[in-house]
Tab-separated table of C-alpha atoms in Angstrom:
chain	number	residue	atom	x	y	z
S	89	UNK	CA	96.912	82.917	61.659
S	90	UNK	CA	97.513	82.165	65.641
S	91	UNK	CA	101.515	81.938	64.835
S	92	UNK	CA	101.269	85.374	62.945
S	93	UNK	CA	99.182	87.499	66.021
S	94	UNK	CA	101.532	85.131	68.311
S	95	UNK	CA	104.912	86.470	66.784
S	96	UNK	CA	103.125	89.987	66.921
S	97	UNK	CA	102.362	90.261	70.232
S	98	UNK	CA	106.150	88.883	70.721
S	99	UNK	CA	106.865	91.485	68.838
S	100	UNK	CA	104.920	94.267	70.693
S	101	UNK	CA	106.617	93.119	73.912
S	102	UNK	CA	110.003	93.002	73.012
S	103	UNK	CA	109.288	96.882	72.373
S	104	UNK	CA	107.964	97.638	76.165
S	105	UNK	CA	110.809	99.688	77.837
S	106	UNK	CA	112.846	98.259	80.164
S	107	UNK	CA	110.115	98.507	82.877
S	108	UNK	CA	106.528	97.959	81.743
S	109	UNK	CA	104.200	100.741	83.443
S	110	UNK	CA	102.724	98.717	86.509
S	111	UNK	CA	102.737	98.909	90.107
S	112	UNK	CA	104.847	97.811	91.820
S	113	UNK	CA	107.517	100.578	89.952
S	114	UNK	CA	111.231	99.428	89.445
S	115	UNK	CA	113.642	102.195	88.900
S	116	UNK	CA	117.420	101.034	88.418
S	117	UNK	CA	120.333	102.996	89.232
S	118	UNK	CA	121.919	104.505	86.217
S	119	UNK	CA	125.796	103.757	87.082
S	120	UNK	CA	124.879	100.747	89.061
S	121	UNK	CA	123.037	97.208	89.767
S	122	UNK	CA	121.254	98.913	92.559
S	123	UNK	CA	117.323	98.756	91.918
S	124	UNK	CA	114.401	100.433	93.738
S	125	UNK	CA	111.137	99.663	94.054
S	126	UNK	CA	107.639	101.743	94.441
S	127	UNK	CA	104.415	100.324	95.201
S	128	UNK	CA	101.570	103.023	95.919
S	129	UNK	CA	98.715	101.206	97.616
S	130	UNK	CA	95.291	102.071	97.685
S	131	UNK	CA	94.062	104.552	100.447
S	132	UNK	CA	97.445	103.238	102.866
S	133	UNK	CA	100.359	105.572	101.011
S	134	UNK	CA	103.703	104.655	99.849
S	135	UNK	CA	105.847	101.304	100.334
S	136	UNK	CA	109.587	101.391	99.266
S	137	UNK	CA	112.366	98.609	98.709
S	138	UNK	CA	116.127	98.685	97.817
S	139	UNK	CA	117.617	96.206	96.486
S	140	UNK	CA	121.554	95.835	95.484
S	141	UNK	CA	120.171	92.948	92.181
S	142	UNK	CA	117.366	93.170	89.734
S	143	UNK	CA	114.624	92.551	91.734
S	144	UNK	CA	111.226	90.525	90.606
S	145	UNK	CA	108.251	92.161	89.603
S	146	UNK	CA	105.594	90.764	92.087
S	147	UNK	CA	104.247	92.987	95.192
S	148	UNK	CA	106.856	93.754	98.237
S	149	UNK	CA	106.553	91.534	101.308
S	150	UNK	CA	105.138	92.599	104.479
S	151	UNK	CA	105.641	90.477	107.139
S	152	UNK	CA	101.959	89.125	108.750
S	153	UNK	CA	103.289	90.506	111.781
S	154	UNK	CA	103.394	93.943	110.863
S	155	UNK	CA	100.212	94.128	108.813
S	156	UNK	CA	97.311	91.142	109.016
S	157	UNK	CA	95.086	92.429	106.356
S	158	UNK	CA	96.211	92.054	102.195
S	159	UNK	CA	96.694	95.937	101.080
S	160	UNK	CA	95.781	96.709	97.655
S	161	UNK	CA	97.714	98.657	95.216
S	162	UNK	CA	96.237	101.278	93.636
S	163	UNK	CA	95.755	100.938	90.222
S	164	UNK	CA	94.379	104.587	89.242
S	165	UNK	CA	97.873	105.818	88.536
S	166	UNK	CA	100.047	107.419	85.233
S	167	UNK	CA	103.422	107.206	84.734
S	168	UNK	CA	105.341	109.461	82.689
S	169	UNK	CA	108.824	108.628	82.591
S	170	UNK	CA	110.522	108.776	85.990
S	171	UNK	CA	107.326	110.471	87.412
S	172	UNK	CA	104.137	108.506	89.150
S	173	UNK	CA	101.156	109.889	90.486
S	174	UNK	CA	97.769	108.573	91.620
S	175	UNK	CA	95.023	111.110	93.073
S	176	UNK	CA	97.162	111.490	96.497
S	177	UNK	CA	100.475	111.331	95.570
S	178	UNK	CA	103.101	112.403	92.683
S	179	UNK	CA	106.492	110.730	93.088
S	180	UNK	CA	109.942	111.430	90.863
S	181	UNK	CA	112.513	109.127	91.306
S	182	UNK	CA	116.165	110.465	90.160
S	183	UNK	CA	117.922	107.648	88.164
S	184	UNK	CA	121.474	109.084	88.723
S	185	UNK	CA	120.812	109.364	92.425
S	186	UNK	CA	117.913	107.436	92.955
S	187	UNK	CA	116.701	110.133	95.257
S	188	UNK	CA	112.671	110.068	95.386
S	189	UNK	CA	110.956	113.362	95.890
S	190	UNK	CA	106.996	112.526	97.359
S	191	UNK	CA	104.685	115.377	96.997
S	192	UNK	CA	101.114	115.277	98.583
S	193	UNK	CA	98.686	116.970	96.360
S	194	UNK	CA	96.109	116.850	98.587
S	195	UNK	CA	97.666	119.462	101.034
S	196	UNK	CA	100.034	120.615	98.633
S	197	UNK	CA	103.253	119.306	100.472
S	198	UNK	CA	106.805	118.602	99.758
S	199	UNK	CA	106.782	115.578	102.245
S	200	UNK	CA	110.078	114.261	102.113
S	201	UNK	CA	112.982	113.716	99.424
S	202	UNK	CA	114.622	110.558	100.356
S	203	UNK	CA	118.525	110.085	99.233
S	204	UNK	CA	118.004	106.273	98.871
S	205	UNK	CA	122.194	106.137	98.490
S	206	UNK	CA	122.348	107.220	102.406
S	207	UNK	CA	121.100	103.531	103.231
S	208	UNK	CA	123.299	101.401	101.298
């Protein structure tokens, strides 16, 4: 009986998508390696990482320097394809490009659509 639920939850996984639906988010480029990552933390806004390799799936590093206290993510989120939002935020990354337009919902702002491509 354990081996059969084992395989099955083997199973389950191997369907996930690429990315399983937690924060931090990892987007990858469509036409290259290049990977970004999202992490939306609780009541402190948005934290961003580019990456030219397949990145891990643990939280981005901040150095002590910058920020002494731990941040937590937010974990009162949905994502719906290339689209996150929480209660402050809804973000939409752009696979081709991966541009990132940030809208505040709370003031009902267009803050800023990044062109991540710019950087590299």
């Amino acid at each position: 009986m354990k081996i059969t639920v084992m395989f099955l939850g083997l199973a389950l996984v191997a369907l996930l998508p690429q990315y399983a639906h937690a924060n931090p988010f990892l987007f990858k480029q469509d036409s290259s390696n290049v990977h970004l990552k999202i992490e939306l933390l609780k009541d402190r806004g948005l934290h961003f990482e580019l990456l030219q390799f397949r990145p891990e799936p643990d939280r981005i590093w901040i150095s002590p320097m910058l920020v002494q206290e731990h941040i937590a993510l937010d974990n009162a989120l949905e994502q719906n394809g290339n689209t996150i939002s929480n209660a402050v935020y809804t973000l939409k990354v752009d696979t081709k490009t991966l541009c990132v337009s940030i809208l505040d919902k709370k003031q009902a702002w267009n803050l800023s659509k990044m062109l991540t491509q710019r950087v590299l």
